[in-house]
CSV table of N, CA and C in Angstrom, one decimal:
chain,number,residue,atom,x,y,z
A,58,MET,N,116.6,116.5,87.8
A,58,MET,CA,115.3,117.0,87.9
A,58,MET,C,114.3,115.9,88.3
A,59,LEU,N,113.5,116.1,89.3
A,59,LEU,CA,112.6,115.0,89.7
A,59,LEU,C,111.3,115.2,88.8
A,60,GLU,N,111.0,114.1,88.1
A,60,GLU,CA,109.8,114.1,87.3
A,60,GLU,C,108.6,113.6,88.2
A,61,ASP,N,107.4,114.1,87.8
A,61,ASP,CA,106.2,113.7,88.5
A,61,ASP,C,105.9,112.3,88.2
A,62,ASP,N,105.0,111.7,89.0
A,62,ASP,CA,104.6,110.3,88.8
A,62,ASP,C,104.1,110.0,87.4
A,63,GLY,N,103.2,110.9,87.0
A,63,GLY,CA,102.5,110.8,85.6
A,63,GLY,C,103.5,110.7,84.5
A,64,THR,N,104.5,111.5,84.5
A,64,THR,CA,105.6,111.5,83.5
A,64,THR,C,106.4,110.2,83.6
A,65,LEU,N,106.7,109.8,84.8
A,65,LEU,CA,107.5,108.6,84.9
A,65,LEU,C,106.7,107.4,84.4
A,66,ILE,N,105.4,107.4,84.7
A,66,ILE,CA,104.5,106.2,84.3
A,66,ILE,C,104.5,106.2,82.8
A,67,LYS,N,104.3,107.3,82.1
A,67,LYS,CA,104.3,107.3,80.7
A,67,LYS,C,105.6,106.8,80.1
A,68,SER,N,106.7,107.2,80.7
A,68,SER,CA,108.1,106.8,80.3
A,68,SER,C,108.2,105.2,80.5
A,69,ILE,N,107.7,104.8,81.6
A,69,ILE,CA,107.8,103.3,81.9
A,69,ILE,C,107.0,102.5,80.9
A,70,LEU,N,105.9,103.0,80.5
A,70,LEU,CA,105.0,102.3,79.5
A,70,LEU,C,105.7,102.3,78.2
A,71,LEU,N,106.6,103.2,77.9
A,71,LEU,CA,107.4,103.3,76.7
A,71,LEU,C,108.7,102.5,76.8
A,72,GLY,N,108.9,101.8,77.9
A,72,GLY,CA,110.0,100.9,78.1
A,72,GLY,C,111.2,101.6,78.8
A,73,ASP,N,111.1,102.7,79.4
A,73,ASP,CA,112.2,103.4,80.0
A,73,ASP,C,112.5,102.8,81.4
A,74,GLU,N,113.6,102.0,81.5
A,74,GLU,CA,113.9,101.3,82.7
A,74,GLU,C,114.4,102.3,83.8
A,75,GLN,N,115.1,103.4,83.4
A,75,GLN,CA,115.5,104.4,84.3
A,75,GLN,C,114.3,105.0,85.0
A,76,ALA,N,113.3,105.3,84.3
A,76,ALA,CA,112.0,105.8,84.9
A,76,ALA,C,111.4,104.8,85.9
A,77,MET,N,111.5,103.6,85.5
A,77,MET,CA,111.0,102.5,86.5
A,77,MET,C,111.8,102.5,87.8
A,78,GLU,N,113.1,102.6,87.6
A,78,GLU,CA,114.0,102.6,88.8
A,78,GLU,C,113.7,103.8,89.7
A,79,MET,N,113.5,105.0,89.0
A,79,MET,CA,113.2,106.2,89.8
A,79,MET,C,111.8,106.1,90.6
A,80,LEU,N,110.8,105.5,89.9
A,80,LEU,CA,109.5,105.4,90.6
A,80,LEU,C,109.6,104.4,91.7
A,81,VAL,N,110.3,103.3,91.5
A,81,VAL,CA,110.4,102.3,92.6
A,81,VAL,C,111.2,103.0,93.8
A,82,ARG,N,112.3,103.6,93.5
A,82,ARG,CA,113.1,104.3,94.5
A,82,ARG,C,112.3,105.3,95.3
A,83,ARG,N,111.4,106.0,94.6
A,83,ARG,CA,110.6,107.1,95.2
A,83,ARG,C,109.7,106.5,96.3
A,84,TYR,N,109.1,105.3,96.0
A,84,TYR,CA,108.1,104.8,96.9
A,84,TYR,C,108.5,103.5,97.7
A,85,TYR,N,109.7,103.0,97.5
A,85,TYR,CA,110.1,101.7,98.1
A,85,TYR,C,110.1,101.8,99.6
A,86,ASP,N,110.7,102.8,100.2
A,86,ASP,CA,110.8,102.9,101.7
A,86,ASP,C,109.4,103.1,102.3
A,87,GLU,N,108.6,103.9,101.7
A,87,GLU,CA,107.2,104.1,102.2
A,87,GLU,C,106.4,102.9,102.2
A,88,ILE,N,106.5,102.1,101.1
A,88,ILE,CA,105.7,100.9,101.0
A,88,ILE,C,106.3,99.8,102.0
A,89,PHE,N,107.6,99.7,102.0
A,89,PHE,CA,108.2,98.8,103.0
A,89,PHE,C,107.8,99.1,104.4
A,90,ASN,N,107.9,100.4,104.8
A,90,ASN,CA,107.5,100.8,106.2
A,90,ASN,C,106.1,100.5,106.5
A,91,TYR,N,105.2,100.8,105.5
A,91,TYR,CA,103.8,100.5,105.7
A,91,TYR,C,103.5,99.0,106.0
A,92,ILE,N,104.1,98.2,105.1
A,92,ILE,CA,103.9,96.7,105.3
A,92,ILE,C,104.5,96.3,106.6
A,93,TYR,N,105.7,96.8,107.0
A,93,TYR,CA,106.4,96.4,108.2
A,93,TYR,C,105.6,96.9,109.4
A,94,ARG,N,105.0,98.1,109.3
A,94,ARG,CA,104.2,98.6,110.5
A,94,ARG,C,102.9,97.8,110.7
A,95,LEU,N,102.4,97.2,109.6
A,95,LEU,CA,101.2,96.4,109.8
A,95,LEU,C,101.5,95.1,110.5
A,96,GLY,N,102.7,94.7,110.7
A,96,GLY,CA,103.0,93.6,111.5
A,96,GLY,C,103.8,92.5,110.9
A,97,SER,N,104.3,92.8,109.7
A,97,SER,CA,105.2,91.8,109.0
A,97,SER,C,106.6,91.8,109.7
A,98,SER,N,107.2,90.6,109.6
A,98,SER,CA,108.6,90.6,110.0
A,98,SER,C,109.4,91.4,109.0
A,99,TYR,N,110.6,91.7,109.4
A,99,TYR,CA,111.5,92.5,108.4
A,99,TYR,C,111.6,91.8,107.1
A,100,GLU,N,112.0,90.5,107.1
A,100,GLU,CA,112.2,89.7,105.9
A,100,GLU,C,110.9,89.6,105.1
A,101,GLU,N,109.8,89.3,105.8
A,101,GLU,CA,108.5,89.2,105.2
A,101,GLU,C,108.1,90.5,104.5
A,102,ALA,N,108.4,91.6,105.2
A,102,ALA,CA,108.0,93.0,104.6
A,102,ALA,C,108.9,93.2,103.3
A,103,LYS,N,110.1,92.8,103.3
A,103,LYS,CA,110.9,92.9,102.1
A,103,LYS,C,110.4,92.1,101.0
A,104,ASP,N,109.9,90.9,101.3
A,104,ASP,CA,109.4,90.0,100.2
A,104,ASP,C,108.1,90.6,99.7
A,105,ILE,N,107.2,91.0,100.6
A,105,ILE,CA,105.9,91.6,100.1
A,105,ILE,C,106.1,92.8,99.3
A,106,THR,N,107.1,93.7,99.8
A,106,THR,CA,107.4,94.9,99.0
A,106,THR,C,107.8,94.6,97.6
A,107,GLN,N,108.6,93.6,97.4
A,107,GLN,CA,109.0,93.2,96.1
A,107,GLN,C,107.8,92.7,95.3
A,108,GLU,N,107.0,92.0,95.9
A,108,GLU,CA,105.7,91.5,95.2
A,108,GLU,C,104.9,92.7,94.8
A,109,VAL,N,104.8,93.7,95.7
A,109,VAL,CA,104.0,94.9,95.4
A,109,VAL,C,104.5,95.6,94.1
A,110,PHE,N,105.8,95.8,94.0
A,110,PHE,CA,106.4,96.5,92.9
A,110,PHE,C,106.3,95.7,91.6
A,111,ILE,N,106.4,94.4,91.7
A,111,ILE,CA,106.1,93.5,90.5
A,111,ILE,C,104.7,93.6,90.1
A,112,ALA,N,103.8,93.6,91.0
A,112,ALA,CA,102.3,93.7,90.7
A,112,ALA,C,102.1,95.1,90.1
A,113,MET,N,102.7,96.1,90.7
A,113,MET,CA,102.5,97.5,90.1
A,113,MET,C,102.9,97.5,88.7
A,114,LEU,N,104.1,97.0,88.4
A,114,LEU,CA,104.6,97.0,87.0
A,114,LEU,C,103.6,96.3,86.0
A,115,LYS,N,103.1,95.1,86.5
A,115,LYS,CA,102.1,94.4,85.7
A,115,LYS,C,100.8,95.1,85.5
A,116,ALA,N,100.4,95.9,86.5
A,116,ALA,CA,99.1,96.6,86.4
A,116,ALA,C,99.2,98.0,85.9
A,117,LEU,N,100.5,98.5,85.7
A,117,LEU,CA,100.7,99.9,85.3
A,117,LEU,C,99.9,100.2,84.0
A,118,PRO,N,99.9,99.3,83.0
A,118,PRO,CA,99.1,99.7,81.8
A,118,PRO,C,97.6,99.9,82.0
A,119,THR,N,97.1,99.4,83.1
A,119,THR,CA,95.7,99.6,83.4
A,119,THR,C,95.4,100.8,84.3
A,120,TYR,N,96.5,101.4,84.8
A,120,TYR,CA,96.4,102.6,85.8
A,120,TYR,C,95.8,103.7,85.0
A,121,LYS,N,94.8,104.3,85.7
A,121,LYS,CA,94.1,105.5,85.1
A,121,LYS,C,94.4,106.6,86.1
A,122,GLU,N,94.8,107.8,85.6
A,122,GLU,CA,95.3,108.9,86.4
A,122,GLU,C,94.1,109.6,87.1
A,123,GLN,N,93.3,108.8,87.8
A,123,GLN,CA,92.2,109.3,88.6
A,123,GLN,C,92.6,109.1,90.1
A,124,GLY,N,92.8,110.2,90.8
A,124,GLY,CA,93.3,110.1,92.2
A,124,GLY,C,94.8,110.0,92.1
A,125,SER,N,95.4,109.8,93.3
A,125,SER,CA,96.9,109.8,93.3
A,125,SER,C,97.5,108.4,93.0
A,126,PHE,N,98.6,108.4,92.4
A,126,PHE,CA,99.3,107.2,92.1
A,126,PHE,C,99.7,106.5,93.4
A,127,LYS,N,100.1,107.4,94.4
A,127,LYS,CA,100.6,106.9,95.7
A,127,LYS,C,99.4,106.1,96.3
A,128,ALA,N,98.2,106.6,96.3
A,128,ALA,CA,97.1,105.8,96.9
A,128,ALA,C,96.8,104.5,96.2
A,129,TRP,N,97.0,104.6,94.8
A,129,TRP,CA,96.8,103.3,94.0
A,129,TRP,C,97.9,102.3,94.4
A,130,LEU,N,99.1,102.8,94.6
A,130,LEU,CA,100.2,101.9,95.0
A,130,LEU,C,100.0,101.3,96.4
A,131,PHE,N,99.5,102.1,97.3
A,131,PHE,CA,99.2,101.7,98.6
A,131,PHE,C,98.1,100.6,98.7
A,132,LYS,N,97.1,100.8,97.7
A,132,LYS,CA,96.1,99.8,97.6
A,132,LYS,C,96.7,98.4,97.3
A,133,ILE,N,97.6,98.4,96.3
A,133,ILE,CA,98.3,97.2,95.9
A,133,ILE,C,99.0,96.6,97.1
A,134,ALA,N,99.7,97.5,97.9
A,134,ALA,CA,100.4,97.0,99.1
A,134,ALA,C,99.5,96.5,100.1
A,135,HIS,N,98.4,97.1,100.3
A,135,HIS,CA,97.4,96.7,101.3
A,135,HIS,C,96.9,95.3,100.9
A,136,ASN,N,96.5,95.1,99.7
A,136,ASN,CA,96.0,93.8,99.2
A,136,ASN,C,97.0,92.7,99.3
A,137,HIS,N,98.2,93.0,98.9
A,137,HIS,CA,99.3,91.9,99.0
A,137,HIS,C,99.6,91.6,100.4
A,138,THR,N,99.6,92.6,101.3
A,138,THR,CA,99.8,92.3,102.7
A,138,THR,C,98.7,91.5,103.3
A,139,MET,N,97.5,91.8,103.0
A,139,MET,CA,96.3,91.1,103.6
A,139,MET,C,96.4,89.6,103.0
A,140,ASN,N,96.7,89.5,101.8
A,140,ASN,CA,96.8,88.1,101.2
A,140,ASN,C,97.8,87.3,101.9
A,141,SER,N,99.0,87.9,102.1
A,141,SER,CA,100.1,87.2,102.8
A,141,SER,C,99.7,86.8,104.2
A,142,PHE,N,99.0,87.8,104.9
A,142,PHE,CA,98.6,87.5,106.3
A,142,PHE,C,97.6,86.4,106.3
A,143,ARG,N,96.6,86.4,105.4
A,143,ARG,CA,95.6,85.3,105.3
A,143,ARG,C,96.3,84.0,105.0
A,144,LYS,N,97.2,84.0,104.1
A,144,LYS,CA,97.8,82.7,103.7
A,144,LYS,C,98.6,82.2,104.8
A,145,ASN,N,99.3,83.0,105.6
A,145,ASN,CA,100.2,82.6,106.7
A,145,ASN,C,99.5,82.6,108.0
A,146,LYS,N,98.2,82.9,108.0
A,146,LYS,CA,97.4,83.0,109.3
A,146,LYS,C,98.2,83.9,110.3
A,147,HIS,N,98.6,85.0,109.8
A,147,HIS,CA,99.6,85.9,110.5
A,147,HIS,C,98.9,86.7,111.6
A,148,PHE,N,99.5,86.8,112.7
A,148,PHE,CA,99.1,87.7,113.8
A,148,PHE,C,99.7,89.1,113.5
A,149,ILE,N,98.8,90.1,113.5
A,149,ILE,CA,99.2,91.4,113.1
A,149,ILE,C,99.5,92.2,114.3
A,150,SER,N,100.7,92.8,114.3
A,150,SER,CA,101.1,93.7,115.4
A,150,SER,C,101.8,94.9,114.8
A,151,PHE,N,101.7,96.0,115.4
A,151,PHE,CA,102.3,97.2,114.9
A,151,PHE,C,103.8,97.2,115.2
A,152,SER,N,104.6,97.6,114.3
A,152,SER,CA,106.0,97.6,114.5
A,152,SER,C,106.6,98.9,114.2
A,153,ILE,N,107.4,99.4,115.1
A,153,ILE,CA,108.1,100.7,114.9
A,153,ILE,C,109.6,100.7,115.2
A,154,GLU,N,110.1,99.5,115.3
A,154,GLU,CA,111.5,99.4,115.6
A,154,GLU,C,112.5,100.2,114.7
A,155,HIS,N,112.1,100.4,113.4
A,155,HIS,CA,113.0,101.0,112.5
A,155,HIS,C,112.6,102.5,112.2
A,156,GLU,N,111.9,103.1,113.2
A,156,GLU,CA,111.5,104.5,113.0
A,156,GLU,C,112.8,105.4,113.1
A,157,ASN,N,112.8,106.5,112.4
A,157,ASN,CA,113.9,107.4,112.4
A,157,ASN,C,113.8,108.3,113.7
A,158,VAL,N,114.9,108.5,114.4
A,158,VAL,CA,114.9,109.4,115.5
A,158,VAL,C,115.3,110.8,114.9
A,159,LYS,N,114.5,111.8,115.3
A,159,LYS,CA,114.8,113.1,114.8
A,159,LYS,C,116.0,113.7,115.5
A,160,VAL,N,116.8,114.4,114.7
A,160,VAL,CA,118.1,115.0,115.3
A,160,VAL,C,117.8,115.9,116.5
A,161,GLY,N,118.5,115.7,117.5
A,161,GLY,CA,118.3,116.5,118.7
A,161,GLY,C,117.3,115.9,119.7
A,162,ALA,N,116.6,114.9,119.3
A,162,ALA,CA,115.6,114.3,120.2
A,162,ALA,C,116.3,113.5,121.3
A,163,ASP,N,115.7,113.4,122.4
A,163,ASP,CA,116.2,112.6,123.5
A,163,ASP,C,115.9,111.1,123.1
A,164,ILE,N,116.9,110.3,122.8
A,164,ILE,CA,116.7,109.0,122.3
A,164,ILE,C,115.9,108.1,123.3
A,165,SER,N,116.2,108.2,124.6
A,165,SER,CA,115.5,107.3,125.6
A,165,SER,C,114.0,107.7,125.6
A,166,GLU,N,113.7,109.0,125.5
A,166,GLU,CA,112.3,109.5,125.5
A,166,GLU,C,111.6,109.0,124.2
A,167,HIS,N,112.4,109.1,123.1
A,167,HIS,CA,111.8,108.6,121.8
A,167,HIS,C,111.5,107.2,121.9
A,168,ILE,N,112.3,106.3,122.4
A,168,ILE,CA,112.1,104.9,122.5
A,168,ILE,C,110.9,104.6,123.4
A,169,ALA,N,110.9,105.3,124.6
A,169,ALA,CA,109.7,105.1,125.5
A,169,ALA,C,108.4,105.5,124.8
A,170,ASN,N,108.4,106.6,124.1
A,170,ASN,CA,107.2,107.0,123.4
A,170,ASN,C,106.8,106.0,122.3
A,171,GLN,N,107.8,105.5,121.6
A,171,GLN,CA,107.5,104.4,120.6
A,171,GLN,C,106.8,103.2,121.2
A,172,SER,N,107.3,102.8,122.4
A,172,SER,CA,106.8,101.7,123.0
A,172,SER,C,105.3,101.9,123.4
A,173,VAL,N,105.0,103.1,123.9
A,173,VAL,CA,103.7,103.4,124.3
A,173,VAL,C,102.8,103.5,123.1
A,174,VAL,N,103.2,104.1,122.0
A,174,VAL,CA,102.4,104.1,120.8
A,174,VAL,C,102.2,102.7,120.2
A,175,LYS,N,103.2,101.9,120.2
A,175,LYS,CA,103.1,100.6,119.7
A,175,LYS,C,102.1,99.8,120.5
A,176,GLU,N,102.2,99.9,121.8
A,176,GLU,CA,101.3,99.2,122.7
A,176,GLU,C,99.8,99.6,122.5
A,177,MET,N,99.6,100.9,122.4
A,177,MET,CA,98.3,101.4,122.2
A,177,MET,C,97.7,101.0,120.8
A,178,LEU,N,98.5,101.1,119.8
A,178,LEU,CA,98.0,100.7,118.5
A,178,LEU,C,97.8,99.2,118.4
A,179,ASN,N,98.6,98.4,119.0
A,179,ASN,CA,98.4,96.9,119.0
A,179,ASN,C,97.1,96.5,119.7
A,180,ALA,N,96.6,97.4,120.6
A,180,ALA,CA,95.4,97.1,121.4
A,180,ALA,C,94.2,97.3,120.5
A,181,LEU,N,94.3,98.0,119.4
A,181,LEU,CA,93.2,98.3,118.5
A,181,LEU,C,92.9,97.2,117.6
A,182,PRO,N,91.7,97.0,117.1
A,182,PRO,CA,91.4,96.1,116.1
A,182,PRO,C,92.2,96.5,114.8
A,183,TYR,N,92.5,95.5,114.0
A,183,TYR,CA,93.3,95.7,112.8
A,183,TYR,C,92.8,96.8,111.9
A,184,THR,N,91.5,96.8,111.7
A,184,THR,CA,90.9,97.8,110.8
A,184,THR,C,91.1,99.3,111.3
A,185,GLN,N,91.0,99.5,112.6
A,185,GLN,CA,91.2,100.8,113.1
A,185,GLN,C,92.7,101.2,113.1
A,186,LYS,N,93.5,100.2,113.4
A,186,LYS,CA,95.0,100.4,113.4
A,186,LYS,C,95.5,100.8,112.0
A,187,ASN,N,95.0,100.1,111.0
A,187,ASN,CA,95.4,100.3,109.6
A,187,ASN,C,95.0,101.7,109.2
A,188,THR,N,93.7,102.0,109.5
A,188,THR,CA,93.2,103.3,109.2
A,188,THR,C,94.0,104.5,109.8
A,189,ILE,N,94.3,104.3,111.1
A,189,ILE,CA,95.1,105.4,111.8
A,189,ILE,C,96.5,105.5,111.2
A,190,ILE,N,97.1,104.4,110.9
A,190,ILE,CA,98.5,104.4,110.3
A,190,ILE,C,98.4,105.1,108.9
A,191,LEU,N,97.4,104.8,108.1
A,191,LEU,CA,97.3,105.4,106.8
A,191,LEU,C,97.1,106.9,106.9
A,192,LYS,N,96.3,107.3,107.9
A,192,LYS,CA,95.9,108.7,108.1
A,192,LYS,C,97.1,109.5,108.7
A,193,TYR,N,97.6,109.1,109.8
A,193,TYR,CA,98.5,109.9,110.6
A,193,TYR,C,100.0,109.6,110.3
A,194,ILE,N,100.3,108.5,109.7
A,194,ILE,CA,101.7,108.3,109.4
A,194,ILE,C,102.0,108.6,107.9
A,195,TYR,N,101.0,108.3,107.1
A,195,TYR,CA,101.2,108.5,105.6
A,195,TYR,C,100.4,109.7,105.1
A,196,GLY,N,99.5,110.2,105.9
A,196,GLY,CA,98.8,111.5,105.5
A,196,GLY,C,97.7,111.3,104.4
A,197,PHE,N,97.2,110.1,104.3
A,197,PHE,CA,96.1,110.0,103.3
A,197,PHE,C,94.8,110.6,103.8
A,198,THR,N,94.0,111.0,102.8
A,198,THR,CA,92.7,111.5,103.2
A,198,THR,C,91.7,110.4,103.4
A,199,ALA,N,90.6,110.6,104.0
A,199,ALA,CA,89.6,109.6,104.2
A,199,ALA,C,89.2,109.0,102.9
A,200,LYS,N,89.0,109.8,101.8
A,200,LYS,CA,88.7,109.3,100.5
A,200,LYS,C,89.8,108.3,100.0
A,201,GLU,N,91.0,108.7,100.1
A,201,GLU,CA,92.1,107.8,99.7
A,201,GLU,C,92.2,106.5,100.5
A,202,ILE,N,92.0,106.6,101.8
A,202,ILE,CA,92.0,105.4,102.6
A,202,ILE,C,90.9,104.5,102.2
A,203,ALA,N,89.7,105.1,101.9
A,203,ALA,CA,88.6,104.3,101.4
A,203,ALA,C,89.0,103.5,100.2
A,204,LYS,N,89.7,104.1,99.2
A,204,LYS,CA,90.1,103.5,98.0
A,204,LYS,C,91.1,102.4,98.3
A,205,ILE,N,92.1,102.7,99.2
A,205,ILE,CA,93.1,101.7,99.5
A,205,ILE,C,92.6,100.5,100.2
A,206,THR,N,91.7,100.7,101.1
A,206,THR,CA,91.1,99.6,101.9
A,206,THR,C,89.9,98.9,101.4
A,207,GLY,N,89.3,99.6,100.4
A,207,GLY,CA,88.0,99.1,99.8
A,207,GLY,C,86.8,99.2,100.7
A,208,THR,N,86.8,100.3,101.5
A,208,THR,CA,85.7,100.5,102.4
A,208,THR,C,85.1,101.8,102.2
A,209,PRO,N,83.8,102.0,102.5
A,209,PRO,CA,83.1,103.3,102.3
A,209,PRO,C,83.8,104.4,103.2
A,210,ILE,N,83.7,105.6,102.7
A,210,ILE,CA,84.3,106.8,103.4
A,210,ILE,C,83.7,106.9,104.8
A,211,PRO,N,82.3,106.8,105.0
A,211,PRO,CA,81.8,106.9,106.4
A,211,PRO,C,82.4,105.8,107.3
A,212,THR,N,82.7,104.6,106.8
A,212,THR,CA,83.3,103.6,107.6
A,212,THR,C,84.8,104.0,108.0
A,213,VAL,N,85.5,104.6,107.1
A,213,VAL,CA,86.9,105.0,107.3
A,213,VAL,C,86.8,106.1,108.5
A,214,LYS,N,85.9,107.1,108.3
A,214,LYS,CA,85.8,108.1,109.3
A,214,LYS,C,85.4,107.5,110.7
A,215,SER,N,84.5,106.6,110.7
A,215,SER,CA,84.1,105.9,111.9
A,215,SER,C,85.3,105.2,112.6
A,216,ARG,N,86.0,104.4,111.8
A,216,ARG,CA,87.2,103.7,112.3
A,216,ARG,C,88.2,104.7,112.9
A,217,LEU,N,88.4,105.8,112.2
A,217,LEU,CA,89.4,106.8,112.7
A,217,LEU,C,88.9,107.3,114.1
A,218,ARG,N,87.6,107.7,114.1
A,218,ARG,CA,87.0,108.3,115.4
A,218,ARG,C,87.1,107.3,116.5
A,219,GLN,N,86.6,106.0,116.2
A,219,GLN,CA,86.6,105.0,117.3
A,219,GLN,C,88.0,104.6,117.7
A,220,GLY,N,88.9,104.5,116.8
A,220,GLY,CA,90.3,104.2,117.1
A,220,GLY,C,91.0,105.3,118.0
A,221,LEU,N,90.7,106.5,117.6
A,221,LEU,CA,91.3,107.6,118.4
A,221,LEU,C,90.7,107.7,119.7
A,222,GLU,N,89.4,107.4,119.8
A,222,GLU,CA,88.7,107.4,121.1
A,222,GLU,C,89.3,106.3,122.0
A,223,LYS,N,89.6,105.2,121.5
A,223,LYS,CA,90.2,104.1,122.3
A,223,LYS,C,91.6,104.5,122.7
A,224,VAL,N,92.4,105.1,121.8
A,224,VAL,CA,93.7,105.5,122.2
A,224,VAL,C,93.7,106.6,123.3
A,225,LYS,N,92.8,107.6,123.2
A,225,LYS,CA,92.6,108.6,124.2
A,225,LYS,C,92.2,108.0,125.5
A,226,LYS,N,91.3,107.0,125.5
A,226,LYS,CA,90.9,106.3,126.7
A,226,LYS,C,92.1,105.6,127.4
A,227,GLN,N,92.9,104.9,126.5
A,227,GLN,CA,94.1,104.3,127.1
A,227,GLN,C,95.0,105.3,127.7
A,228,MET,N,95.2,106.5,127.1
A,228,MET,CA,96.1,107.5,127.6
A,228,MET,C,95.5,108.0,128.9
A,229,ARG,N,94.2,108.2,129.0
A,229,ARG,CA,93.6,108.7,130.3
A,229,ARG,C,93.8,107.6,131.4
A,230,GLU,N,93.8,106.3,131.0
A,230,GLU,CA,93.9,105.3,132.0
A,230,GLU,C,95.4,105.0,132.3
A,231,GLY,N,96.3,105.7,131.6
A,231,GLY,CA,97.7,105.5,131.9
A,231,GLY,C,98.3,104.2,131.4
A,232,LYS,N,97.7,103.6,130.4
A,232,LYS,CA,98.2,102.3,129.9
A,232,LYS,C,99.2,102.5,128.8
């Protein structure tokens, strides 16, 4: 039986290592993919992902069940990724090489579409790209994105609108 995040967190705080493993397994791939999509190398994304889960475990006693745990965890991932990028003066590029191909899809068309999406997102400023990734790949609301990125909700909505307008413009221009 799959336990909800709140139940797992309570168990972890009581020292249940199996609950900790379940929670990490539940979110590991999503956190890794988020960090990787933001432009980390594969190895760097693995390292940052480990740091995120270590930080999560340290901060878990202070977690308050206001909002979703997933958004709280993504905020930790966002902060650790930004710190790593600043420390390493990292160039941020959108990465989709490890996307899953849906069964029955034409693989060559899928790869061509990935390249187009990657190119379009890389042309956006980081803040717009990150906001679009959080919204359309991970399904976060504007309110959750605001918490994750530490920006006001109107700014999140503006970044989404401006980023999508730029992508639409690129599509019209055939880039």
